[in-house]
Amino acid sequence: HNKTNLLVEFDYRNLREMFKIDTADYMISISGSDALRELSSPGKSGSIFFLSQDDQFMIKTLRKSEVQVLLRMLPYYYRHVHAYENTLVTKFFGLHRVRPSSGQKFRFVVMGNMFCTELRIHRRFDLKGSSLGRSTEKIKIDENTTLKDLDLNYSFYLEPSWRDALLKQIEIDSEFLRNHSIMDYSLLLGFHYRARQNLQIGSSCPESILPDKLTVLSEADAAEKDSAYNYRDGLILVQRGSDKNGSDAVGPHIRGSRLRAPSGCFEEVDLLLPGTGRLPIQLGVNMPARAEKEGKQEEGSKSLHHMYDVVLYIGIIDILQKYNMTKKIEHAYKSIKYKYNPLSISAVEPQFYSERFLKFVGTAFPQNSSNQ
Ligand SMILES: *[C@@H]1O[C@H](CO)[C@@H](O)[C@H](O)[C@H]1NC(C)=O
Ligand SMILES: *[C@@H]1O[C@H](CO)[C@@H](O)[C@H](O)[C@H]1NC(C)=O
Ligand SMILES: *[C@@H]1O[C@H](CO)[C@@H](O)[C@H](O)[C@H]1NC(C)=O
Ligand SMILES: *[C@@H]1O[C@H](CO)[C@@H](O)[C@H](O)[C@H]1NC(C)=O
Ligand SMILES: *[C@@H]1O[C@H](CO)[C@@H](O)[C@H](O)[C@H]1NC(C)=O
């Protein structure tokens, strides 16, 4: 392994300590003998993505400009993730430089894999709140396709206090990025949905959409969890387990506080799913929700609403794009070339970008179902 010898590490030990990552394990994960898996790159940036064999780390090659942004922002980034333990921004664990024996040196950053979960992620979206060029051209859409804004046919209903907490945190994170003139970041959203038999098809039944009707079982009832599945629909929450083994087995980058269920006397709760251990619920991690999918609206007939019980994973990614002269020129050029409303183009100023982003997030997570 010539490569490993040439690996230069910038000092990210503090960050890893904060995220509770053991440096020895970390080095083994990213530079051990197991091959990294290359992912098809979702972006136009030309970056290459890898996933560590244990699924915990996402590795991305960086352009020079991105390295500069990261290095400059680092002390502030550190302060931000320290101040807001539930922050949704990408978790950075290390920046490394490799000079292969042949070829040019390159740098890569190691991040937490947001989708490090034993649940299968069925759909994934990269959302910016911009509509121009924001759809996926792929004909075949499967669980590995990263979909974009225009492909999003779902609204997500969260328990109201969880929704408030989520939107508030996204607002703070977005303000942090705006303060550093960062833009073009995305909300990465993935979800797992329950088996088909749990799909409900119907309409105009607002009560059943409200996730505050999530069932919370007591510890004793939870012991009977198999029978609980036999007679209950939907997602089941249980009071937080005391068994440390099962319930805390989440990715190492999962830090921050656990969510409490108002309908469970504000206890910390776990999500109980068949075939998995208990899943601790945190902001952006293992969040139970109802996804409502708009059916095709045919003339004269009522539109169908498909409802799914889903488990959501949410984070803010691609935070190393700074607004600079190049962007300004690109913006002016696009406005002229496409004759579009300049405000719908994704190269807009950070302030505006942030406002549009937040507005979009607000609509993707509506307050609750309206009576229509
Ligand atoms: C998605 O990717 C995973 C891992 O790369 C692969 O095992 C799986 O078969 C893919 N799924 C589909 C539907 O292509
Ligand atoms: C979303 O809905 C639109 C319009 O109803 C449709 O054209 C599009 O194919 C849908 N996209 C997906 C991913 O289902
Ligand atoms: C953004 O900058 C303003 C003004 O300097 C500051 O008051 C605010 O706390 C910053 N917000 C974040 C989230 O860093
Ligand atoms: C502006 O940023 C882009 C990428 O974000 C970079 O390619 C470009 O070189 C930068 N331009 C200037 C003038 O710094
Ligand atoms: C939506 O939530 C608000 C405040 O939480 C409540 O006042 C309103 O009645 C709810 N609307 C529906 C349709 O449930």
Short mmCIF file of C-alpha atoms and ligand atoms in Angstrom, two decimals:
data_model
loop_
_atom_site.label_atom_id
_atom_site.label_comp_id
_atom_site.label_asym_id
_atom_site.label_seq_id
_atom_site.Cartn_x
_atom_site.Cartn_y
_atom_site.Cartn_z
CA HIS A 1 0.00 0.00 0.00
CA ASN A 2 2.08 2.85 -1.27
CA LYS A 3 -0.90 5.07 -1.04
CA THR A 4 -1.27 4.81 2.68
CA ASN A 5 2.29 5.95 3.22
CA LEU A 6 1.64 9.06 1.31
CA LEU A 7 -1.55 9.88 3.07
CA VAL A 8 -1.17 13.24 4.69
CA GLU A 9 -3.56 14.09 7.40
CA PHE A 10 -4.55 17.56 8.30
CA ASP A 11 -5.46 17.90 11.92
CA TYR A 12 -9.03 16.83 12.33
CA ARG A 13 -8.61 15.00 15.58
CA ASN A 14 -10.72 17.52 17.47
CA LEU A 15 -13.60 17.10 15.13
CA ARG A 16 -13.45 13.35 15.38
CA GLU A 17 -13.39 13.52 19.14
CA MET A 18 -16.45 15.69 19.11
CA PHE A 19 -18.21 13.25 16.82
CA LYS A 20 -17.02 10.37 19.00
CA ILE A 21 -15.01 8.71 16.26
CA ASP A 22 -12.09 6.58 17.30
CA THR A 23 -9.14 7.62 15.17
CA ALA A 24 -7.66 4.14 14.91
CA ASP A 25 -10.95 2.64 13.73
CA TYR A 26 -11.35 5.55 11.40
CA MET A 27 -7.99 5.03 9.75
CA ILE A 28 -8.71 1.34 9.31
CA SER A 29 -12.08 2.05 7.76
CA ILE A 30 -10.75 4.42 5.16
CA SER A 31 -7.31 3.03 4.44
CA GLY A 32 -7.52 -0.61 5.49
CA SER A 33 -7.13 -3.41 3.00
CA ASP A 34 -10.83 -3.56 2.20
CA ALA A 35 -11.55 -1.82 -1.03
CA LEU A 36 -13.62 1.30 -0.99
CA ARG A 37 -16.76 1.15 -3.07
CA GLU A 38 -17.07 3.75 -5.74
CA LEU A 39 -20.47 5.35 -6.06
CA SER A 40 -21.92 6.76 -9.20
CA SER A 41 -21.46 10.45 -8.81
CA PRO A 42 -24.72 12.33 -8.41
CA GLY A 43 -23.25 15.75 -9.12
CA LYS A 44 -21.94 17.58 -12.12
CA SER A 45 -18.95 18.62 -10.06
CA GLY A 46 -16.71 15.86 -11.32
CA SER A 47 -15.98 14.69 -7.81
CA ILE A 48 -15.60 11.00 -7.18
CA PHE A 49 -17.39 9.40 -4.26
CA PHE A 50 -16.52 6.32 -2.29
CA LEU A 51 -18.16 4.52 0.55
CA SER A 52 -16.08 2.77 3.17
CA GLN A 53 -16.62 -0.95 3.37
CA ASP A 54 -18.37 -0.62 6.73
CA ASP A 55 -20.76 1.98 5.27
CA GLN A 56 -19.91 4.54 7.90
CA PHE A 57 -17.84 6.95 5.87
CA MET A 58 -18.37 8.75 2.64
CA ILE A 59 -15.26 9.89 0.84
CA LYS A 60 -15.26 12.61 -1.76
CA THR A 61 -12.47 14.04 -3.85
CA LEU A 62 -12.29 17.81 -3.67
CA ARG A 63 -11.38 20.51 -6.10
CA LYS A 64 -8.84 23.10 -5.05
CA SER A 65 -11.50 25.75 -4.50
CA GLU A 66 -13.43 23.41 -2.22
CA VAL A 67 -10.34 22.65 -0.18
CA GLN A 68 -9.80 26.37 0.29
CA VAL A 69 -13.36 26.93 1.40
CA LEU A 70 -13.14 24.06 3.85
CA LEU A 71 -9.86 25.21 5.34
CA ARG A 72 -11.08 28.77 5.78
CA MET A 73 -14.40 27.77 7.21
CA LEU A 74 -13.04 25.11 9.52
CA PRO A 75 -12.80 27.04 12.81
CA TYR A 76 -16.33 28.37 12.31
CA TYR A 77 -17.58 24.99 11.26
CA TYR A 78 -16.13 23.54 14.42
CA ARG A 79 -17.84 26.18 16.50
CA HIS A 80 -21.14 25.63 14.74
CA VAL A 81 -21.28 21.85 15.12
CA HIS A 82 -20.16 22.27 18.70
CA ALA A 83 -22.88 24.79 19.49
CA TYR A 84 -25.64 22.87 17.73
CA GLU A 85 -25.37 19.22 18.51
CA ASN A 86 -28.39 18.44 16.34
CA THR A 87 -27.01 20.23 13.32
CA LEU A 88 -27.87 18.66 9.98
CA VAL A 89 -24.81 19.87 8.09
CA THR A 90 -22.42 17.27 6.73
CA LYS A 91 -20.11 15.86 9.36
CA PHE A 92 -16.50 16.18 8.29
CA PHE A 93 -14.03 13.83 9.92
CA GLY A 94 -10.84 14.41 8.00
CA LEU A 95 -9.13 15.97 5.02
CA HIS A 96 -6.37 13.97 3.38
CA ARG A 97 -3.93 14.30 0.56
CA VAL A 98 -2.69 11.45 -1.58
CA ARG A 99 0.09 11.51 -4.13
CA PRO A 100 -0.09 8.27 -6.09
CA SER A 101 3.25 7.12 -7.49
CA SER A 102 1.97 8.01 -10.89
CA GLY A 103 -0.24 10.95 -11.45
CA GLN A 104 -1.26 14.05 -9.67
CA LYS A 105 -1.83 14.45 -6.02
CA PHE A 106 -5.41 14.87 -4.95
CA ARG A 107 -7.31 15.65 -1.83
CA PHE A 108 -10.30 14.05 -0.36
CA VAL A 109 -12.56 14.70 2.55
CA VAL A 110 -14.10 12.05 4.77
CA MET A 111 -17.67 12.59 5.88
CA GLY A 112 -20.35 10.70 7.73
CA ASN A 113 -22.59 8.59 5.53
CA MET A 114 -26.06 9.89 6.30
CA PHE A 115 -27.63 6.70 5.08
CA CYS A 116 -25.68 4.45 7.38
CA THR A 117 -28.60 2.41 8.64
CA GLU A 118 -29.72 -1.17 8.60
CA LEU A 119 -32.93 -0.06 6.93
CA ARG A 120 -33.03 -0.08 3.20
CA ILE A 121 -33.30 3.41 1.73
CA HIS A 122 -35.93 3.17 -0.98
CA ARG A 123 -35.86 6.70 -2.33
CA ARG A 124 -33.28 9.45 -2.17
CA PHE A 125 -33.58 13.10 -3.10
CA ASP A 126 -31.12 15.94 -3.52
CA LEU A 127 -33.17 19.10 -3.04
CA LYS A 128 -32.14 22.70 -3.55
CA GLY A 129 -35.40 24.56 -3.91
CA SER A 130 -34.51 25.54 -7.46
CA SER A 131 -36.47 24.26 -10.40
CA LEU A 132 -34.15 24.85 -13.34
CA GLY A 133 -32.45 21.66 -14.46
CA ARG A 134 -33.59 20.02 -11.28
CA SER A 135 -35.02 16.80 -12.56
CA THR A 136 -33.50 13.45 -13.26
CA GLU A 137 -33.33 12.35 -16.85
CA LYS A 138 -32.95 8.70 -16.05
CA ILE A 139 -35.76 6.61 -17.43
CA LYS A 140 -35.37 3.88 -14.90
CA ILE A 141 -35.75 5.08 -11.35
CA ASP A 142 -34.72 2.76 -8.58
CA GLU A 143 -33.56 3.05 -5.03
CA ASN A 144 -30.08 4.07 -6.14
CA THR A 145 -31.22 6.98 -8.27
CA THR A 146 -30.76 10.37 -6.68
CA LEU A 147 -33.89 12.30 -7.55
CA LYS A 148 -34.22 16.06 -7.62
CA ASP A 149 -36.66 18.83 -6.82
CA LEU A 150 -38.99 18.34 -9.75
CA ASP A 151 -39.21 14.61 -9.08
CA LEU A 152 -40.44 15.18 -5.56
CA ASN A 153 -44.05 14.12 -5.51
CA TYR A 154 -44.23 13.63 -1.79
CA SER A 155 -45.07 15.76 1.19
CA PHE A 156 -43.80 14.64 4.54
CA TYR A 157 -45.88 14.98 7.68
CA LEU A 158 -44.00 14.93 10.92
CA GLU A 159 -45.09 15.01 14.50
CA PRO A 160 -45.64 18.79 14.96
CA SER A 161 -42.99 19.43 17.59
CA TRP A 162 -40.49 17.41 15.58
CA ARG A 163 -41.34 19.38 12.50
CA ASP A 164 -40.72 22.62 14.37
CA ALA A 165 -37.38 21.37 15.64
CA LEU A 166 -36.35 20.21 12.18
CA LEU A 167 -37.26 23.42 10.39
CA LYS A 168 -35.64 25.50 13.11
CA GLN A 169 -32.39 23.59 12.80
CA ILE A 170 -32.41 23.82 9.02
CA GLU A 171 -32.91 27.56 9.40
CA ILE A 172 -29.94 27.88 11.73
CA ASP A 173 -27.74 25.72 9.53
CA SER A 174 -28.73 27.69 6.48
CA GLU A 175 -27.94 30.93 8.28
CA PHE A 176 -24.52 29.59 9.15
CA LEU A 177 -23.87 28.76 5.51
CA ARG A 178 -25.19 32.12 4.39
CA ASN A 179 -22.87 33.85 6.86
CA HIS A 180 -20.01 32.19 5.02
CA SER A 181 -21.34 33.01 1.55
CA ILE A 182 -21.97 29.35 0.89
CA MET A 183 -24.61 28.35 -1.59
CA ASP A 184 -25.68 25.53 -3.87
CA TYR A 185 -25.96 23.21 -0.90
CA SER A 186 -28.71 20.61 -0.88
CA LEU A 187 -31.05 18.91 1.46
CA LEU A 188 -30.28 15.24 1.11
CA LEU A 189 -33.36 13.28 2.01
CA GLY A 190 -33.73 9.54 1.97
CA PHE A 191 -36.52 7.36 3.19
CA HIS A 192 -37.39 3.83 3.92
CA TYR A 193 -40.98 2.82 3.52
CA ARG A 194 -42.85 0.04 5.11
CA ALA A 195 -43.89 -3.06 3.24
CA ARG A 196 -46.56 -2.70 0.62
CA GLN A 197 -49.31 -4.11 2.77
CA ASN A 198 -48.97 -1.08 4.95
CA LEU A 199 -49.73 1.20 2.09
CA GLN A 200 -52.95 3.02 2.63
CA ILE A 201 -54.86 4.36 -0.29
CA GLY A 202 -57.60 6.79 0.30
CA SER A 203 -58.36 10.44 0.51
CA SER A 204 -59.77 13.15 2.75
CA CYS A 205 -58.89 11.55 6.00
CA PRO A 206 -56.72 14.12 7.68
CA GLU A 207 -56.68 12.41 11.07
CA SER A 208 -55.02 9.35 9.73
CA ILE A 209 -52.24 11.38 8.18
CA LEU A 210 -51.24 13.15 11.33
CA PRO A 211 -48.21 11.47 12.72
CA ASP A 212 -49.01 12.69 16.20
CA LYS A 213 -51.27 9.69 16.20
CA LEU A 214 -48.17 7.53 16.31
CA THR A 215 -48.67 4.81 18.81
CA VAL A 216 -46.43 4.87 21.82
CA LEU A 217 -46.18 1.61 23.66
CA SER A 218 -44.98 1.13 27.16
CA GLU A 219 -41.92 -0.93 27.90
CA ALA A 220 -44.08 -3.87 28.98
CA ASP A 221 -46.22 -3.81 25.85
CA ALA A 222 -43.12 -3.53 23.77
CA ALA A 223 -41.93 -6.81 25.17
CA GLU A 224 -44.89 -8.25 23.31
CA LYS A 225 -43.81 -6.52 20.19
CA ASP A 226 -44.58 -9.39 17.86
CA SER A 227 -48.17 -9.45 18.89
CA ALA A 228 -48.21 -5.68 18.66
CA TYR A 229 -47.48 -5.98 14.96
CA ASN A 230 -50.33 -8.31 14.44
CA TYR A 231 -52.95 -5.83 15.38
CA ARG A 232 -51.51 -2.43 14.72
CA ASP A 233 -51.03 -0.39 11.62
CA GLY A 234 -48.40 2.20 11.16
CA LEU A 235 -45.19 2.91 12.93
CA ILE A 236 -44.76 2.03 16.53
CA LEU A 237 -42.78 4.01 19.04
CA VAL A 238 -41.70 2.63 22.34
CA GLN A 239 -40.23 4.31 25.34
CA ARG A 240 -36.51 4.41 25.12
CA GLY A 241 -35.01 1.07 25.91
CA SER A 242 -32.60 0.69 28.75
CA ASP A 243 -30.69 -2.02 26.93
CA LYS A 244 -27.67 -0.19 25.67
CA ASN A 245 -26.81 -2.86 23.10
CA GLY A 246 -29.79 -2.61 20.87
CA SER A 247 -30.92 0.92 21.03
CA ASP A 248 -27.66 2.79 20.74
CA ALA A 249 -26.35 0.85 17.79
CA VAL A 250 -26.31 3.72 15.34
CA GLY A 251 -23.60 5.15 13.15
CA PRO A 252 -20.77 6.77 15.06
CA HIS A 253 -21.48 10.15 13.61
CA ILE A 254 -24.88 10.20 15.16
CA ARG A 255 -24.56 12.64 17.94
CA GLY A 256 -26.97 14.99 19.53
CA SER A 257 -30.08 14.57 21.53
CA ARG A 258 -32.90 12.13 21.09
CA LEU A 259 -36.38 13.24 20.27
CA ARG A 260 -39.22 13.01 22.73
CA ALA A 261 -42.76 12.09 21.88
CA PRO A 262 -45.42 14.50 23.13
CA SER A 263 -48.00 11.74 23.07
CA GLY A 264 -45.73 9.60 25.22
CA CYS A 265 -45.46 12.07 28.11
CA PHE A 266 -42.36 13.54 26.53
CA GLU A 267 -40.35 10.42 26.96
CA GLU A 268 -37.45 9.69 24.70
CA VAL A 269 -38.65 7.12 22.24
CA ASP A 270 -37.32 4.44 19.94
CA LEU A 271 -38.83 3.31 16.70
CA LEU A 272 -39.74 -0.34 16.56
CA LEU A 273 -39.66 -2.08 13.20
CA PRO A 274 -39.89 -5.76 12.46
CA GLY A 275 -36.55 -7.33 11.67
CA THR A 276 -34.44 -4.58 13.16
CA GLY A 277 -33.45 -3.53 16.60
CA ARG A 278 -34.94 -0.47 18.15
CA LEU A 279 -33.98 2.63 16.28
CA PRO A 280 -33.22 5.72 18.35
CA ILE A 281 -34.95 8.76 16.91
CA GLN A 282 -32.97 11.96 16.45
CA LEU A 283 -33.25 15.02 14.31
CA GLY A 284 -32.75 13.82 10.75
CA VAL A 285 -32.11 10.23 11.81
CA ASN A 286 -34.68 7.44 11.97
CA MET A 287 -37.50 9.98 11.93
CA PRO A 288 -40.94 8.41 11.51
CA ALA A 289 -43.26 10.34 9.23
CA ARG A 290 -46.11 9.96 6.82
CA ALA A 291 -45.34 10.55 3.20
CA GLU A 292 -48.24 11.59 1.06
CA LYS A 293 -47.87 11.08 -2.64
CA GLU A 294 -49.96 13.05 -5.06
CA GLY A 295 -51.64 10.81 -7.56
CA LYS A 296 -52.19 11.86 -11.12
CA GLN A 297 -54.92 14.43 -11.25
CA GLU A 298 -57.39 13.29 -13.86
CA GLU A 299 -60.13 15.60 -14.96
CA GLY A 300 -63.41 15.05 -13.22
CA SER A 301 -62.09 12.47 -10.83
CA LYS A 302 -60.78 12.97 -7.37
CA SER A 303 -57.06 12.75 -7.04
CA LEU A 304 -55.83 9.83 -5.04
CA HIS A 305 -53.55 10.31 -2.13
CA HIS A 306 -51.20 7.52 -1.39
CA MET A 307 -49.92 7.43 2.13
CA TYR A 308 -46.84 5.64 3.28
CA ASP A 309 -45.34 5.20 6.68
CA VAL A 310 -41.74 6.20 6.19
CA VAL A 311 -38.54 6.54 8.15
CA LEU A 312 -36.65 9.65 7.15
CA TYR A 313 -32.95 10.50 6.95
CA ILE A 314 -32.11 14.14 6.36
CA GLY A 315 -28.96 16.20 6.10
CA ILE A 316 -27.46 19.24 4.41
CA ILE A 317 -24.71 18.42 1.95
CA ASP A 318 -22.44 20.06 -0.62
CA ILE A 319 -21.52 22.94 1.62
CA LEU A 320 -18.22 23.87 0.00
CA GLN A 321 -19.42 26.14 -2.79
CA LYS A 322 -18.72 29.74 -2.18
CA TYR A 323 -20.34 32.58 -4.03
CA ASN A 324 -17.59 34.37 -5.94
CA MET A 325 -16.89 36.26 -9.12
CA THR A 326 -17.25 33.16 -11.29
CA LYS A 327 -20.71 32.52 -9.88
CA LYS A 328 -21.70 36.12 -10.45
CA ILE A 329 -20.78 35.88 -14.08
CA GLU A 330 -22.46 32.51 -14.45
CA HIS A 331 -25.60 33.98 -12.96
CA ALA A 332 -25.67 36.93 -15.33
CA TYR A 333 -24.97 34.63 -18.26
CA LYS A 334 -27.70 32.15 -17.42
CA SER A 335 -30.29 34.88 -16.94
CA ILE A 336 -29.60 36.12 -20.44
CA LYS A 337 -29.18 32.78 -22.15
CA TYR A 338 -32.23 31.02 -20.81
CA LYS A 339 -34.39 34.13 -20.54
CA TYR A 340 -35.73 32.58 -17.39
CA ASN A 341 -36.73 34.34 -14.32
CA PRO A 342 -33.27 34.82 -12.84
CA LEU A 343 -34.63 33.87 -9.45
CA SER A 344 -35.24 30.29 -10.51
CA ILE A 345 -31.63 29.64 -11.38
CA SER A 346 -29.54 27.91 -8.80
CA ALA A 347 -26.63 30.32 -9.03
CA VAL A 348 -28.12 33.12 -6.99
CA GLU A 349 -26.74 35.02 -4.13
CA PRO A 350 -26.37 33.24 -0.81
CA GLN A 351 -29.01 35.33 0.93
CA PHE A 352 -31.57 34.60 -1.70
CA TYR A 353 -30.43 31.01 -1.98
CA SER A 354 -31.03 30.50 1.70
CA GLU A 355 -34.51 32.07 1.61
CA ARG A 356 -35.57 29.99 -1.35
CA PHE A 357 -34.15 26.87 0.26
CA LEU A 358 -36.05 27.42 3.49
CA LYS A 359 -39.26 28.19 1.68
CA PHE A 360 -38.96 24.98 -0.24
CA VAL A 361 -38.24 22.94 2.86
CA GLY A 362 -41.34 24.44 4.49
CA THR A 363 -43.50 23.17 1.65
CA ALA A 364 -41.92 19.73 1.57
CA PHE A 365 -42.80 19.36 5.25
CA PRO A 366 -46.26 20.92 5.44
CA GLN A 367 -47.64 21.80 8.81
CA ASN A 368 -50.38 19.24 8.70
CA SER A 369 -52.77 17.90 6.22
CA SER A 370 -55.35 20.35 5.00
CA ASN A 371 -58.95 19.31 4.58
CA GLN A 372 -59.38 18.88 0.89
C1 LIG B 1 -28.36 -0.40 -5.54
O1 LIG B 1 -26.99 -0.44 -5.18
C2 LIG B 1 -26.64 -1.54 -4.34
C3 LIG B 1 -25.19 -1.40 -3.92
O2 LIG B 1 -24.44 -0.72 -4.86
C4 LIG B 1 -26.89 -2.84 -5.10
O3 LIG B 1 -26.57 -3.94 -4.28
C5 LIG B 1 -28.36 -2.91 -5.48
O4 LIG B 1 -28.61 -4.06 -6.25
C6 LIG B 1 -28.76 -1.67 -6.27
N1 LIG B 1 -30.18 -1.72 -6.47
C7 LIG B 1 -30.76 -1.63 -7.67
C8 LIG B 1 -32.24 -1.68 -7.72
O5 LIG B 1 -30.09 -1.48 -8.69
C1 LIG B 2 -44.17 13.38 -10.31
O1 LIG B 2 -45.39 13.91 -10.80
C2 LIG B 2 -45.28 14.47 -12.08
C3 LIG B 2 -46.59 15.12 -12.42
O2 LIG B 2 -47.64 14.53 -11.74
C4 LIG B 2 -44.90 13.38 -13.07
O3 LIG B 2 -44.76 13.93 -14.36
C5 LIG B 2 -43.58 12.78 -12.64
O4 LIG B 2 -43.25 11.69 -13.49
C6 LIG B 2 -43.66 12.28 -11.22
N1 LIG B 2 -42.34 11.88 -10.82
C7 LIG B 2 -42.11 10.76 -10.16
C8 LIG B 2 -40.70 10.50 -9.81
O5 LIG B 2 -42.98 10.00 -9.83
C1 LIG B 3 -24.60 34.69 11.38
O1 LIG B 3 -24.00 35.94 11.50
C2 LIG B 3 -24.67 36.81 12.40
C3 LIG B 3 -24.00 38.18 12.32
O2 LIG B 3 -22.63 38.06 12.42
C4 LIG B 3 -24.61 36.23 13.81
O3 LIG B 3 -25.29 37.07 14.71
C5 LIG B 3 -25.29 34.86 13.78
O4 LIG B 3 -25.19 34.26 15.05
C6 LIG B 3 -24.65 33.99 12.73
N1 LIG B 3 -25.44 32.77 12.65
C7 LIG B 3 -24.92 31.54 12.72
C8 LIG B 3 -25.88 30.40 12.71
O5 LIG B 3 -23.73 31.32 12.76
C1 LIG B 4 -15.20 30.41 -7.72
O1 LIG B 4 -15.60 29.13 -7.25
C2 LIG B 4 -15.54 28.11 -8.23
C3 LIG B 4 -16.06 26.84 -7.62
O2 LIG B 4 -16.85 27.09 -6.53
C4 LIG B 4 -14.11 27.95 -8.72
O3 LIG B 4 -14.05 26.96 -9.72
C5 LIG B 4 -13.60 29.27 -9.24
O4 LIG B 4 -12.24 29.14 -9.57
C6 LIG B 4 -13.78 30.38 -8.22
N1 LIG B 4 -13.46 31.66 -8.84
C7 LIG B 4 -12.75 32.61 -8.26
C8 LIG B 4 -12.60 33.87 -9.03
O5 LIG B 4 -12.29 32.46 -7.14
C1 LIG B 5 -52.94 22.24 11.75
O1 LIG B 5 -52.20 22.62 12.89
C2 LIG B 5 -52.64 23.80 13.49
C3 LIG B 5 -51.69 24.17 14.62
O2 LIG B 5 -50.96 23.06 15.05
C4 LIG B 5 -54.06 23.63 14.00
O3 LIG B 5 -54.52 24.83 14.57
C5 LIG B 5 -54.94 23.28 12.80
O4 LIG B 5 -56.25 23.03 13.23
C6 LIG B 5 -54.39 22.03 12.11
N1 LIG B 5 -55.16 21.80 10.90
C7 LIG B 5 -55.62 20.61 10.61
C8 LIG B 5 -56.36 20.51 9.34
O5 LIG B 5 -55.46 19.64 11.32
#
